[in-house]
PDB file of C-alpha atoms in Angstrom:
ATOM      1  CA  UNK A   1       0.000   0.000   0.000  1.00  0.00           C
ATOM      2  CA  UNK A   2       1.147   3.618  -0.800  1.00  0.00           C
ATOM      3  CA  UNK A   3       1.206   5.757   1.880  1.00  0.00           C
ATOM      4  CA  UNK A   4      -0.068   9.351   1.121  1.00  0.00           C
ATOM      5  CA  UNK A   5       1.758  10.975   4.251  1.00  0.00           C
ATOM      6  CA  UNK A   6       5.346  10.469   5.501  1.00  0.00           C
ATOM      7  CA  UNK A   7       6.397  11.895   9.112  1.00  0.00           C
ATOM      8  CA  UNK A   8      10.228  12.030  10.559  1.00  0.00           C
ATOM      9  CA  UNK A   9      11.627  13.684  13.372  1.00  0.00           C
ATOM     10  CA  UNK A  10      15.004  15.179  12.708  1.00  0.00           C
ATOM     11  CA  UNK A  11      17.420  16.489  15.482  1.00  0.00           C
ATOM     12  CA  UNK A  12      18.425  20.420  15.047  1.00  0.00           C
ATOM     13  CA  UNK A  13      22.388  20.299  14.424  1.00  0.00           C
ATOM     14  CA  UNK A  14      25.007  22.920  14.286  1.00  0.00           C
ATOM     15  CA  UNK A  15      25.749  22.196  10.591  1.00  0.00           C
ATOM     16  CA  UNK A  16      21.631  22.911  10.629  1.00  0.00           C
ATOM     17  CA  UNK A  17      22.294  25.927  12.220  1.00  0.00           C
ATOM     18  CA  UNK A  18      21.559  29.881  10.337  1.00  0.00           C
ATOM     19  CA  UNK A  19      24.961  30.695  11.742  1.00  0.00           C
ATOM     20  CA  UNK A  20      26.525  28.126   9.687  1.00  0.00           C
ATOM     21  CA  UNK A  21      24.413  29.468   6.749  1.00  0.00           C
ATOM     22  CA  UNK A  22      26.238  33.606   7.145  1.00  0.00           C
ATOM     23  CA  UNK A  23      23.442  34.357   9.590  1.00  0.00           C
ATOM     24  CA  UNK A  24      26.842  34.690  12.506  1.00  0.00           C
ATOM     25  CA  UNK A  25      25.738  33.719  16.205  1.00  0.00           C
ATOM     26  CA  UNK A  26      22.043  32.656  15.282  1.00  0.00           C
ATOM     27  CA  UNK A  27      22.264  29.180  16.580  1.00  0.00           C
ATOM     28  CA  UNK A  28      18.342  28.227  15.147  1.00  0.00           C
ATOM     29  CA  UNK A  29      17.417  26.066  12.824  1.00  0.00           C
ATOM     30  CA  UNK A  30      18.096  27.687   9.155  1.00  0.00           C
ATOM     31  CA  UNK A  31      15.670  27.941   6.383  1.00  0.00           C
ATOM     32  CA  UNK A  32      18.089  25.964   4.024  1.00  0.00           C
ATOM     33  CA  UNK A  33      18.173  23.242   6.642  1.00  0.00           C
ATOM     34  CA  UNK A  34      14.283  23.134   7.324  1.00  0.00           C
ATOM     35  CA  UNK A  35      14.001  22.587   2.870  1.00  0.00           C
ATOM     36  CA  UNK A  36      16.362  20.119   2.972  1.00  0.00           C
ATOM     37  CA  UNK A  37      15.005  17.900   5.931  1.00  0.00           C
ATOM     38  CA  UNK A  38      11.575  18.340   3.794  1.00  0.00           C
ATOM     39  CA  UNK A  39      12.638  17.447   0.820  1.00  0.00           C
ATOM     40  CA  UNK A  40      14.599  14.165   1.800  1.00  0.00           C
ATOM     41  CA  UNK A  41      11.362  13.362   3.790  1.00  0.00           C
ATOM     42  CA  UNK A  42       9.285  14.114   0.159  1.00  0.00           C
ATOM     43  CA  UNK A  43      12.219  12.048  -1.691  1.00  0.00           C
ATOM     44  CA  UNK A  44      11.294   9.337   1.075  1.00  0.00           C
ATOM     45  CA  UNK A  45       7.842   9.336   0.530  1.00  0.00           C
ATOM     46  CA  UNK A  46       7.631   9.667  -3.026  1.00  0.00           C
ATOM     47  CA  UNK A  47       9.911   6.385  -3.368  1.00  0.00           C
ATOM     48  CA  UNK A  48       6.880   4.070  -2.799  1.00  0.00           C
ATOM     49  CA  UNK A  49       5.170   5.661  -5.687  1.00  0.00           C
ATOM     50  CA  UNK A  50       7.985   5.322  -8.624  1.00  0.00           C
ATOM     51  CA  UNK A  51       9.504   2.535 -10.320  1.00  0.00           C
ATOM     52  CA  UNK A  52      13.193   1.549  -9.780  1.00  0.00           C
ATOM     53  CA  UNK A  53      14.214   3.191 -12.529  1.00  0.00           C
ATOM     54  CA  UNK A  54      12.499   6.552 -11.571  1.00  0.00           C
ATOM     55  CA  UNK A  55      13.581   9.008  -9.178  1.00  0.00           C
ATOM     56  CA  UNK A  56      12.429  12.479  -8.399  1.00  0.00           C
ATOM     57  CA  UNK A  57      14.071  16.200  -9.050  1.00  0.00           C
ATOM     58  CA  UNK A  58      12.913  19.304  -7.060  1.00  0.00           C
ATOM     59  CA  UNK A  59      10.342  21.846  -9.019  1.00  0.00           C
ATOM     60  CA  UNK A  60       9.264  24.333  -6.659  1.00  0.00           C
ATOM     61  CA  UNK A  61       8.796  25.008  -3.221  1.00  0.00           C
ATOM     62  CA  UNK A  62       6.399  27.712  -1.427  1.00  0.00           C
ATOM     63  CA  UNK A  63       7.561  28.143   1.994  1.00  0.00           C
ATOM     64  CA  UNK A  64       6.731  30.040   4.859  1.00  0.00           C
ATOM     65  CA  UNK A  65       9.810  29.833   8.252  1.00  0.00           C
ATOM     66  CA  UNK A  66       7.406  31.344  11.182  1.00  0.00           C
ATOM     67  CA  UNK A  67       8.644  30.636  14.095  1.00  0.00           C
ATOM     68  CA  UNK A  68      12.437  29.586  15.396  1.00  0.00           C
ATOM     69  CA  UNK A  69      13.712  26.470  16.310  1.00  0.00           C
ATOM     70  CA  UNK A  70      16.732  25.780  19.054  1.00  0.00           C
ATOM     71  CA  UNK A  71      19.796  23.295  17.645  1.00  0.00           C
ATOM     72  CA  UNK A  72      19.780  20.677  19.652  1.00  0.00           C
ATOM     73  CA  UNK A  73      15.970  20.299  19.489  1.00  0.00           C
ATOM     74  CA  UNK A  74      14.178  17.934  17.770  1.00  0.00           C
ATOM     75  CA  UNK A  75      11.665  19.061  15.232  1.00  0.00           C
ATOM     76  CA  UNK A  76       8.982  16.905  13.118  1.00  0.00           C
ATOM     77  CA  UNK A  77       8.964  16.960   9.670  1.00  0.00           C
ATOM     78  CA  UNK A  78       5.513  16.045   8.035  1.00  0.00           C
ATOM     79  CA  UNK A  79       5.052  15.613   4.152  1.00  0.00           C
ATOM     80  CA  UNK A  80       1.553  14.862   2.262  1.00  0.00           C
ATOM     81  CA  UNK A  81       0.936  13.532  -1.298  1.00  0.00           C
ATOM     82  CA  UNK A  82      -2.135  15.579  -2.732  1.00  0.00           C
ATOM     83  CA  UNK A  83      -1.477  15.171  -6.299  1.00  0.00           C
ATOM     84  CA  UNK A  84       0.298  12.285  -8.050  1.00  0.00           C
ATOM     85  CA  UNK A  85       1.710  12.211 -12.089  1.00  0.00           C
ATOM     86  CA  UNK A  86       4.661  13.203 -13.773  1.00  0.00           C
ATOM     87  CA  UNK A  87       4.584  16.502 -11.434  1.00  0.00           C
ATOM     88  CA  UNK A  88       3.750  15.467  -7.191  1.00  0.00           C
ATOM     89  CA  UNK A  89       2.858  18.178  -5.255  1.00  0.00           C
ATOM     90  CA  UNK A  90       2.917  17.814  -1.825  1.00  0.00           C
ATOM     91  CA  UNK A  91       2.363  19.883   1.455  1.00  0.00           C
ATOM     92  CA  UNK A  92       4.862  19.926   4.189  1.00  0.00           C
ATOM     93  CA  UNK A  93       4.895  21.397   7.660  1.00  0.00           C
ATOM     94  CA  UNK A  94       7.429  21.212  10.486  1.00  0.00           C
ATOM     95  CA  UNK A  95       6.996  21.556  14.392  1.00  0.00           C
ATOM     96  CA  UNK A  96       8.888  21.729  17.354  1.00  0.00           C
ATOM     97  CA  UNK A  97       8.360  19.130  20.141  1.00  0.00           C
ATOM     98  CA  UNK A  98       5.936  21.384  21.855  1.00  0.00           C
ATOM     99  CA  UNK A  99       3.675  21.377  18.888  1.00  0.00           C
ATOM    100  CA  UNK A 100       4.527  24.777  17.744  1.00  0.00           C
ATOM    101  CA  UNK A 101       4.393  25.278  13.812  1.00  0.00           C
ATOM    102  CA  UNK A 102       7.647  26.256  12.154  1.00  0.00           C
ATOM    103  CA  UNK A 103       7.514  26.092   9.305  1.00  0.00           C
ATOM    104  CA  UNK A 104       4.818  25.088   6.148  1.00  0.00           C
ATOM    105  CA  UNK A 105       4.479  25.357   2.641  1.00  0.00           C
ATOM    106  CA  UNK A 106       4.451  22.916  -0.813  1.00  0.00           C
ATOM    107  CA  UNK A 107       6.720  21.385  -2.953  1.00  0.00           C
ATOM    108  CA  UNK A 108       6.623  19.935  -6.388  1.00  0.00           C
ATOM    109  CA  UNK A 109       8.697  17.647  -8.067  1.00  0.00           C
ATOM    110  CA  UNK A 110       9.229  15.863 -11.422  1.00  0.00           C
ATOM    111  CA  UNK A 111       9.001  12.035 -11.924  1.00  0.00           C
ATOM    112  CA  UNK A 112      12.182  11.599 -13.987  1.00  0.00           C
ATOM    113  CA  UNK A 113      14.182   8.356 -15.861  1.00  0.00           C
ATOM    114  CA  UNK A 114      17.103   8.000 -13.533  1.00  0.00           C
ATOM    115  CA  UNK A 115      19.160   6.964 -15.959  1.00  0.00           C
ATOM    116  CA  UNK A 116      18.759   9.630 -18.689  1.00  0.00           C
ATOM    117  CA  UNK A 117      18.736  12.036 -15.881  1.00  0.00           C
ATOM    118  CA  UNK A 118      22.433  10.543 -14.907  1.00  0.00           C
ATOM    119  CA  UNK A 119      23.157  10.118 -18.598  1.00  0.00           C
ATOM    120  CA  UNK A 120      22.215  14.043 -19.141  1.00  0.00           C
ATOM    121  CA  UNK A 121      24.713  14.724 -16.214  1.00  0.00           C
ATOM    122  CA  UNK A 122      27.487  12.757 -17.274  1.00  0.00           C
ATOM    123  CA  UNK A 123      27.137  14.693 -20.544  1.00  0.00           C
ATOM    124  CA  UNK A 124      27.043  18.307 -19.620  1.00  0.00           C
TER     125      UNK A 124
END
Protein backbone atom coordinates (compact mmCIF):
# COMPACT_ATOMS: atom_id res chain seq x y z
CA UNK A 1 0.00 0.00 0.00
CA UNK A 2 1.15 3.62 -0.80
CA UNK A 3 1.21 5.76 1.88
CA UNK A 4 -0.07 9.35 1.12
CA UNK A 5 1.76 10.98 4.25
CA UNK A 6 5.35 10.47 5.50
CA UNK A 7 6.40 11.90 9.11
CA UNK A 8 10.23 12.03 10.56
CA UNK A 9 11.63 13.68 13.37
CA UNK A 10 15.00 15.18 12.71
CA UNK A 11 17.42 16.49 15.48
CA UNK A 12 18.42 20.42 15.05
CA UNK A 13 22.39 20.30 14.42
CA UNK A 14 25.01 22.92 14.29
CA UNK A 15 25.75 22.20 10.59
CA UNK A 16 21.63 22.91 10.63
CA UNK A 17 22.29 25.93 12.22
CA UNK A 18 21.56 29.88 10.34
CA UNK A 19 24.96 30.70 11.74
CA UNK A 20 26.53 28.13 9.69
CA UNK A 21 24.41 29.47 6.75
CA UNK A 22 26.24 33.61 7.15
CA UNK A 23 23.44 34.36 9.59
CA UNK A 24 26.84 34.69 12.51
CA UNK A 25 25.74 33.72 16.21
CA UNK A 26 22.04 32.66 15.28
CA UNK A 27 22.26 29.18 16.58
CA UNK A 28 18.34 28.23 15.15
CA UNK A 29 17.42 26.07 12.82
CA UNK A 30 18.10 27.69 9.16
CA UNK A 31 15.67 27.94 6.38
CA UNK A 32 18.09 25.96 4.02
CA UNK A 33 18.17 23.24 6.64
CA UNK A 34 14.28 23.13 7.32
CA UNK A 35 14.00 22.59 2.87
CA UNK A 36 16.36 20.12 2.97
CA UNK A 37 15.01 17.90 5.93
CA UNK A 38 11.58 18.34 3.79
CA UNK A 39 12.64 17.45 0.82
CA UNK A 40 14.60 14.17 1.80
CA UNK A 41 11.36 13.36 3.79
CA UNK A 42 9.28 14.11 0.16
CA UNK A 43 12.22 12.05 -1.69
CA UNK A 44 11.29 9.34 1.08
CA UNK A 45 7.84 9.34 0.53
CA UNK A 46 7.63 9.67 -3.03
CA UNK A 47 9.91 6.38 -3.37
CA UNK A 48 6.88 4.07 -2.80
CA UNK A 49 5.17 5.66 -5.69
CA UNK A 50 7.98 5.32 -8.62
CA UNK A 51 9.50 2.53 -10.32
CA UNK A 52 13.19 1.55 -9.78
CA UNK A 53 14.21 3.19 -12.53
CA UNK A 54 12.50 6.55 -11.57
CA UNK A 55 13.58 9.01 -9.18
CA UNK A 56 12.43 12.48 -8.40
CA UNK A 57 14.07 16.20 -9.05
CA UNK A 58 12.91 19.30 -7.06
CA UNK A 59 10.34 21.85 -9.02
CA UNK A 60 9.26 24.33 -6.66
CA UNK A 61 8.80 25.01 -3.22
CA UNK A 62 6.40 27.71 -1.43
CA UNK A 63 7.56 28.14 1.99
CA UNK A 64 6.73 30.04 4.86
CA UNK A 65 9.81 29.83 8.25
CA UNK A 66 7.41 31.34 11.18
CA UNK A 67 8.64 30.64 14.09
CA UNK A 68 12.44 29.59 15.40
CA UNK A 69 13.71 26.47 16.31
CA UNK A 70 16.73 25.78 19.05
CA UNK A 71 19.80 23.30 17.64
CA UNK A 72 19.78 20.68 19.65
CA UNK A 73 15.97 20.30 19.49
CA UNK A 74 14.18 17.93 17.77
CA UNK A 75 11.67 19.06 15.23
CA UNK A 76 8.98 16.90 13.12
CA UNK A 77 8.96 16.96 9.67
CA UNK A 78 5.51 16.04 8.04
CA UNK A 79 5.05 15.61 4.15
CA UNK A 80 1.55 14.86 2.26
CA UNK A 81 0.94 13.53 -1.30
CA UNK A 82 -2.14 15.58 -2.73
CA UNK A 83 -1.48 15.17 -6.30
CA UNK A 84 0.30 12.28 -8.05
CA UNK A 85 1.71 12.21 -12.09
CA UNK A 86 4.66 13.20 -13.77
CA UNK A 87 4.58 16.50 -11.43
CA UNK A 88 3.75 15.47 -7.19
CA UNK A 89 2.86 18.18 -5.25
CA UNK A 90 2.92 17.81 -1.83
CA UNK A 91 2.36 19.88 1.45
CA UNK A 92 4.86 19.93 4.19
CA UNK A 93 4.90 21.40 7.66
CA UNK A 94 7.43 21.21 10.49
CA UNK A 95 7.00 21.56 14.39
CA UNK A 96 8.89 21.73 17.35
CA UNK A 97 8.36 19.13 20.14
CA UNK A 98 5.94 21.38 21.86
CA UNK A 99 3.67 21.38 18.89
CA UNK A 100 4.53 24.78 17.74
CA UNK A 101 4.39 25.28 13.81
CA UNK A 102 7.65 26.26 12.15
CA UNK A 103 7.51 26.09 9.30
CA UNK A 104 4.82 25.09 6.15
CA UNK A 105 4.48 25.36 2.64
CA UNK A 106 4.45 22.92 -0.81
CA UNK A 107 6.72 21.38 -2.95
CA UNK A 108 6.62 19.94 -6.39
CA UNK A 109 8.70 17.65 -8.07
CA UNK A 110 9.23 15.86 -11.42
CA UNK A 111 9.00 12.03 -11.92
CA UNK A 112 12.18 11.60 -13.99
CA UNK A 113 14.18 8.36 -15.86
CA UNK A 114 17.10 8.00 -13.53
CA UNK A 115 19.16 6.96 -15.96
CA UNK A 116 18.76 9.63 -18.69
CA UNK A 117 18.74 12.04 -15.88
CA UNK A 118 22.43 10.54 -14.91
CA UNK A 119 23.16 10.12 -18.60
CA UNK A 120 22.22 14.04 -19.14
CA UNK A 121 24.71 14.72 -16.21
CA UNK A 122 27.49 12.76 -17.27
CA UNK A 123 27.14 14.69 -20.54
CA UNK A 124 27.04 18.31 -19.62
Amino acid sequence: MQKKELSRTVLARQEDSASNWGNEGVEVLSTPAVLGHMEYTCVQLLEGWISDTEMTVGLSVDMEHLAPSKIGEPVRVTVELVEFGKRPALNFQVMDDSGNLISKGRHERAVVDREKFERKLKDS
